[in-house]
Short mmCIF file of C-alpha atoms in Angstrom, two decimals:
data_model
loop_
_atom_site.label_atom_id
_atom_site.label_comp_id
_atom_site.label_asym_id
_atom_site.label_seq_id
_atom_site.Cartn_x
_atom_site.Cartn_y
_atom_site.Cartn_z
CA MET A 1 166.70 174.36 61.24
CA LYS A 2 168.65 176.77 59.05
CA TYR A 3 166.90 179.75 60.60
CA THR A 4 167.85 178.49 64.06
CA GLY A 5 171.49 178.51 62.98
CA PHE A 6 171.23 182.03 61.58
CA LEU A 7 169.57 183.25 64.80
CA LEU A 8 172.31 181.71 66.94
CA VAL A 9 175.05 183.42 64.93
CA PHE A 10 173.16 186.73 65.09
CA ILE A 11 173.01 186.40 68.89
CA SER A 12 176.74 185.69 68.90
CA ALA A 13 177.46 188.74 66.75
CA ALA A 14 175.34 190.96 69.00
CA SER A 15 177.08 189.59 72.10
CA PHE A 16 180.50 190.26 70.60
CA GLY A 17 179.22 193.71 69.62
CA PHE A 18 178.86 194.57 73.30
CA MET A 19 182.55 193.82 73.88
CA PRO A 20 184.08 197.23 73.00
CA VAL A 21 181.52 199.00 75.20
CA PHE A 22 182.24 196.76 78.19
CA ALA A 23 185.97 197.09 77.52
CA SER A 24 185.72 200.89 77.38
CA PHE A 25 184.16 201.01 80.83
CA ALA A 26 186.71 198.51 82.13
CA TYR A 27 189.58 200.63 80.80
CA LYS A 28 188.06 203.72 82.40
CA ASN A 29 188.21 201.82 85.67
CA HIS A 30 191.91 201.04 85.13
CA VAL A 31 191.70 197.40 84.05
CA SER A 32 194.55 196.51 81.68
CA VAL A 33 194.03 194.61 78.43
CA PRO A 34 195.90 191.41 79.47
CA VAL A 35 194.07 191.28 82.80
CA LEU A 36 190.70 191.90 81.15
CA LEU A 37 191.32 189.10 78.65
CA LEU A 38 192.49 186.77 81.42
CA PHE A 39 189.29 187.12 83.40
CA ARG A 40 187.10 187.16 80.30
CA PHE A 41 188.33 183.65 79.51
CA LEU A 42 188.82 182.45 83.09
CA ILE A 43 185.31 183.32 84.31
CA ALA A 44 183.79 181.80 81.18
CA ALA A 45 185.91 178.65 81.71
CA VAL A 46 184.74 178.24 85.31
CA PHE A 47 181.03 178.59 84.45
CA LEU A 48 181.21 176.36 81.38
CA ASN A 49 183.17 173.58 83.05
CA ILE A 50 180.80 173.55 86.03
CA TYR A 51 177.92 173.18 83.59
CA VAL A 52 179.68 170.38 81.68
CA LEU A 53 180.43 168.45 84.87
CA ALA A 54 176.95 169.01 86.31
CA LYS A 55 175.36 167.65 83.14
CA GLY A 56 177.68 164.67 83.12
CA HIS A 57 179.05 165.43 79.67
CA LYS A 58 182.28 163.72 78.67
CA TYR A 59 185.28 165.63 77.43
CA PRO A 60 186.77 164.51 74.11
CA ARG A 61 190.07 162.68 74.08
CA GLY A 62 193.04 162.20 71.83
CA LYS A 63 193.52 164.29 68.72
CA THR A 64 190.25 166.19 69.17
CA LEU A 65 191.17 167.26 72.71
CA VAL A 66 194.63 168.39 71.60
CA THR A 67 193.11 170.34 68.71
CA LEU A 68 190.68 172.19 70.99
CA ILE A 69 193.44 172.99 73.48
CA LEU A 70 195.61 174.41 70.70
CA MET A 71 192.63 176.38 69.32
CA GLY A 72 192.23 178.13 72.65
CA GLY A 73 195.75 178.31 74.02
CA ILE A 74 197.37 179.35 70.75
CA GLY A 75 194.68 180.30 68.21
CA TYR A 76 192.25 182.36 70.27
CA ALA A 77 194.99 183.76 72.51
CA THR A 78 197.12 184.79 69.52
CA GLN A 79 194.20 186.39 67.67
CA SER A 80 193.35 188.44 70.77
CA PHE A 81 196.98 189.50 71.17
CA LEU A 82 197.29 190.60 67.53
CA TYR A 83 193.97 192.45 67.57
CA PHE A 84 194.64 194.40 70.75
CA SER A 85 198.24 195.08 69.70
CA ALA A 86 196.92 196.57 66.45
CA LEU A 87 194.78 198.93 68.51
CA THR A 88 197.93 200.43 70.05
CA PHE A 89 199.26 201.40 66.60
CA ILE A 90 196.22 202.24 64.46
CA SER A 91 192.67 203.48 65.01
CA ALA A 92 189.92 201.21 66.29
CA SER A 93 188.01 201.75 63.03
CA LEU A 94 190.86 200.59 60.80
CA THR A 95 191.66 197.69 63.12
CA ALA A 96 188.05 196.50 62.98
CA ILE A 97 187.99 196.77 59.18
CA LEU A 98 191.15 194.68 58.91
CA LEU A 99 189.67 192.04 61.21
CA TYR A 100 186.61 191.88 58.96
CA LEU A 101 188.79 190.65 56.13
CA TYR A 102 188.36 187.25 57.76
CA PRO A 103 185.06 186.31 56.03
CA SER A 104 186.85 186.63 52.70
CA ILE A 105 189.76 184.56 53.99
CA VAL A 106 187.37 181.93 55.38
CA LEU A 107 185.59 181.80 52.02
CA VAL A 108 188.85 181.02 50.23
CA LEU A 109 190.14 178.61 52.89
CA SER A 110 186.81 176.75 52.94
CA ALA A 111 187.00 176.23 49.19
CA PHE A 112 190.54 174.83 49.38
CA LEU A 113 190.57 173.01 52.73
CA LEU A 114 186.95 171.94 53.23
CA LYS A 115 186.16 171.59 49.52
CA THR A 116 183.13 173.81 50.06
CA ARG A 117 181.26 174.72 46.88
CA ILE A 118 180.97 178.51 46.82
CA LYS A 119 177.85 179.82 45.08
CA LYS A 120 177.56 183.13 43.25
CA LEU A 121 174.88 184.27 45.69
CA GLU A 122 177.23 183.67 48.62
CA ILE A 123 179.94 185.73 46.94
CA ALA A 124 177.46 188.55 46.31
CA ALA A 125 176.31 188.44 49.93
CA LEU A 126 179.93 188.48 51.09
CA VAL A 127 180.62 191.59 49.02
CA MET A 128 177.52 193.30 50.42
CA ALA A 129 178.41 192.40 54.00
CA THR A 130 182.01 193.56 53.61
CA ILE A 131 181.00 196.89 52.06
CA GLY A 132 178.43 197.26 54.82
CA ALA A 133 181.03 196.66 57.50
CA VAL A 134 183.28 199.32 55.93
CA LEU A 135 180.44 201.84 55.86
CA VAL A 136 179.33 201.09 59.41
CA ILE A 137 182.75 201.34 61.02
CA GLY A 138 184.30 204.02 58.78
CA ILE A 139 187.96 204.54 57.99
CA LYS A 140 190.46 207.34 58.52
CA PHE A 141 193.53 206.76 56.40
CA GLU A 142 195.80 209.57 57.60
CA HIS A 143 198.83 208.70 59.73
CA ILE A 144 198.60 204.96 59.06
CA ASN A 145 201.10 202.86 61.00
CA TYR A 146 202.03 199.84 58.91
CA ILE A 147 203.09 197.80 61.95
CA GLY A 148 199.49 198.12 63.08
CA ILE A 149 198.33 197.05 59.62
CA ILE A 150 200.42 193.88 59.88
CA PHE A 151 198.98 193.12 63.32
CA GLY A 152 195.43 193.74 62.07
CA VAL A 153 195.76 191.54 58.99
CA GLY A 154 197.48 188.92 61.14
CA ALA A 155 194.50 188.91 63.51
CA ALA A 156 192.12 188.35 60.60
CA PHE A 157 194.22 185.52 59.19
CA VAL A 158 194.64 183.73 62.54
CA TYR A 159 190.92 184.07 63.25
CA SER A 160 190.12 182.59 59.84
CA ILE A 161 192.26 179.54 60.53
CA TYR A 162 190.68 179.28 63.97
CA ILE A 163 187.19 179.17 62.43
CA ILE A 164 188.16 176.60 59.80
CA VAL A 165 189.81 174.34 62.37
CA GLY A 166 186.82 174.81 64.67
CA ALA A 167 184.42 173.71 61.94
CA LYS A 168 186.17 170.34 61.82
CA ALA A 169 187.05 169.96 65.49
CA MET A 170 183.53 170.73 66.74
CA LYS A 171 181.82 168.09 64.56
CA GLY A 172 180.15 165.52 66.78
CA ILE A 173 181.01 167.48 69.94
CA ASP A 174 178.61 169.40 72.13
CA SER A 175 179.35 173.10 71.52
CA ILE A 176 179.49 173.91 75.24
CA VAL A 177 181.96 171.09 75.92
CA GLY A 178 184.21 172.22 73.08
CA THR A 179 183.95 175.86 74.12
CA SER A 180 184.82 175.02 77.73
CA ILE A 181 188.12 173.49 76.59
CA ILE A 182 188.90 176.41 74.26
CA VAL A 183 188.33 179.16 76.83
CA SER A 184 190.12 177.16 79.54
CA SER A 185 193.19 176.90 77.33
CA ALA A 186 193.06 180.60 76.43
CA SER A 187 192.73 181.58 80.10
CA PHE A 188 195.78 179.44 80.95
CA THR A 189 197.82 181.25 78.30
CA TYR A 190 196.85 184.65 79.68
CA LEU A 191 197.39 183.46 83.25
CA LEU A 192 200.98 182.57 82.41
CA TYR A 193 201.42 185.92 80.66
CA ASN A 194 200.07 187.96 83.57
CA ILE A 195 202.14 186.04 86.09
CA SER A 196 205.30 186.58 84.02
CA THR A 197 204.62 190.33 83.76
CA HIS A 198 203.56 190.71 87.43
CA ALA A 199 200.30 192.34 86.35
CA SER A 200 198.16 194.16 88.92
CA MET A 201 194.90 192.36 89.63
CA PRO A 202 191.57 194.25 89.86
CA THR A 203 190.31 195.03 93.37
CA ALA A 204 187.53 197.62 92.95
CA PHE A 205 183.85 196.65 92.63
CA ASN A 206 183.45 198.80 89.49
CA GLN A 207 186.26 196.90 87.82
CA TRP A 208 184.63 193.53 88.46
CA ILE A 209 181.24 194.65 87.11
CA TRP A 210 182.64 195.20 83.63
CA ILE A 211 184.91 192.16 83.80
CA PHE A 212 181.92 189.90 84.53
CA ALA A 213 179.79 191.61 81.87
CA LEU A 214 182.50 191.00 79.29
CA ALA A 215 183.06 187.41 80.41
CA ILE A 216 179.41 186.36 80.44
CA VAL A 217 177.93 188.29 77.50
CA SER A 218 180.93 188.62 75.18
CA GLY A 219 182.50 185.39 76.40
CA ILE A 220 180.15 182.55 77.26
CA MET A 221 177.10 183.66 75.29
CA ALA A 222 179.02 184.90 72.24
CA ILE A 223 181.30 181.89 71.82
CA VAL A 224 178.76 179.15 72.51
CA THR A 225 176.11 180.57 70.18
CA PHE A 226 178.67 181.08 67.41
CA PHE A 227 179.84 177.46 67.43
CA ALA A 228 176.29 176.14 67.83
CA GLY A 229 175.14 178.24 64.87
CA MET A 230 178.18 177.41 62.77
CA LYS A 231 177.47 173.68 63.15
CA ILE A 232 174.12 174.31 61.42
CA VAL A 233 174.93 176.87 58.72
CA GLY A 234 178.64 176.22 58.14
CA PRO A 235 181.74 178.40 58.59
CA VAL A 236 181.29 180.59 55.50
CA LYS A 237 177.74 181.71 56.27
CA ALA A 238 178.54 182.04 59.98
CA SER A 239 181.47 184.31 59.18
CA MET A 240 179.38 186.52 56.89
CA ILE A 241 176.48 186.78 59.34
CA SER A 242 178.88 187.75 62.12
CA THR A 243 179.52 191.05 60.29
CA PHE A 244 176.38 192.16 62.14
CA GLU A 245 178.74 192.68 65.10
CA PRO A 246 179.95 196.19 64.09
CA VAL A 247 176.33 197.30 63.62
CA VAL A 248 175.67 196.49 67.27
CA THR A 249 178.90 198.15 68.36
CA VAL A 250 178.23 201.38 66.45
CA TYR A 251 174.68 201.78 67.72
CA LEU A 252 175.58 200.88 71.30
CA SER A 253 178.39 203.43 71.11
CA TYR A 254 175.83 205.99 69.92
CA LEU A 255 173.40 205.17 72.72
CA ILE A 256 175.85 204.64 75.59
CA LEU A 257 179.14 206.32 74.67
CA ASP A 258 177.60 209.34 72.87
CA ASP A 259 179.21 208.55 69.52
CA THR A 260 177.51 209.89 66.38
CA ILE A 261 175.89 207.92 63.55
CA ASN A 262 175.94 209.17 59.97
CA ILE A 263 174.12 208.20 56.79
CA TYR A 264 177.00 205.98 55.68
CA GLN A 265 176.75 203.89 58.84
CA ILE A 266 173.00 203.55 58.43
CA SER A 267 173.53 202.45 54.81
CA GLY A 268 176.14 199.93 55.94
CA ALA A 269 173.77 198.46 58.50
CA VAL A 270 171.13 198.01 55.80
CA LEU A 271 173.64 196.21 53.55
CA ILE A 272 174.76 193.85 56.32
CA ILE A 273 171.22 192.93 57.31
CA ALA A 274 170.21 192.53 53.65
CA ALA A 275 173.17 190.19 53.06
CA ALA A 276 172.12 188.07 56.05
CA LEU A 277 168.55 187.88 54.76
CA ILE A 278 169.79 186.76 51.33
CA LEU A 279 171.83 184.01 52.99
CA ALA A 280 168.86 182.91 55.09
CA GLN A 281 166.68 182.70 51.98
CA GLU A 282 169.39 180.82 50.13
CA GLY A 283 169.66 178.38 53.03
CA LYS A 284 166.09 177.22 52.40
CA THR A 285 166.91 175.89 48.93
#
């Protein structure tokens, strides 16, 4: 059962890893960030809610429903805003590194809020995964914009809270049902934003190809498998395993976007995978 959880989170990480590649092609076809995020969530919401209704699943009510709505409409929407705002001030590499502070934040928050007992092996794996993420993505420190740093750290912190809240809110709820509410709420937030800014909607076929790719692979598949896996392995392990995401991004960028890969990135990938294997072995005991 543990290995099933690890596999699900790996699939989620790989699906999220495709996101920058899809986004790059969308941007080349003149799709703006707010519009791309709107349709990423909106398309996912339509597909997921159709599935939920077709299967006859019941939506949660009361406090749980409100929590999921806030997770999507405020939490996920805010994290996306902070992350993509950081990209306008600092490099993509530094932004990604700052976001990957969130496993450390989740580790601490889990200990205090969820009373999770943190083992030495988990701390060691966290250190390995974090170092690996740094090596894979790389950092350029010149011309740092500290406004971007604040946005990047803010994105990591908000995402950490989002994961912790999700760990509690998703207990006893089908992951697809919960995800459908979260992405619906996030899409509503971005719908209001795009309406208020009179954003231009995509019309070209090439624009819609990358919008749908982002929505289905880096939306539906990524989010559902993450929550399903997290319910099995817990938020701390899920957060650490998800550091596999930059490995996918770097190698896809090399294969598709003609980016280069150096020995440091290869070493980082080895560290991340090794950390995941240690966690999988530890999960057996």
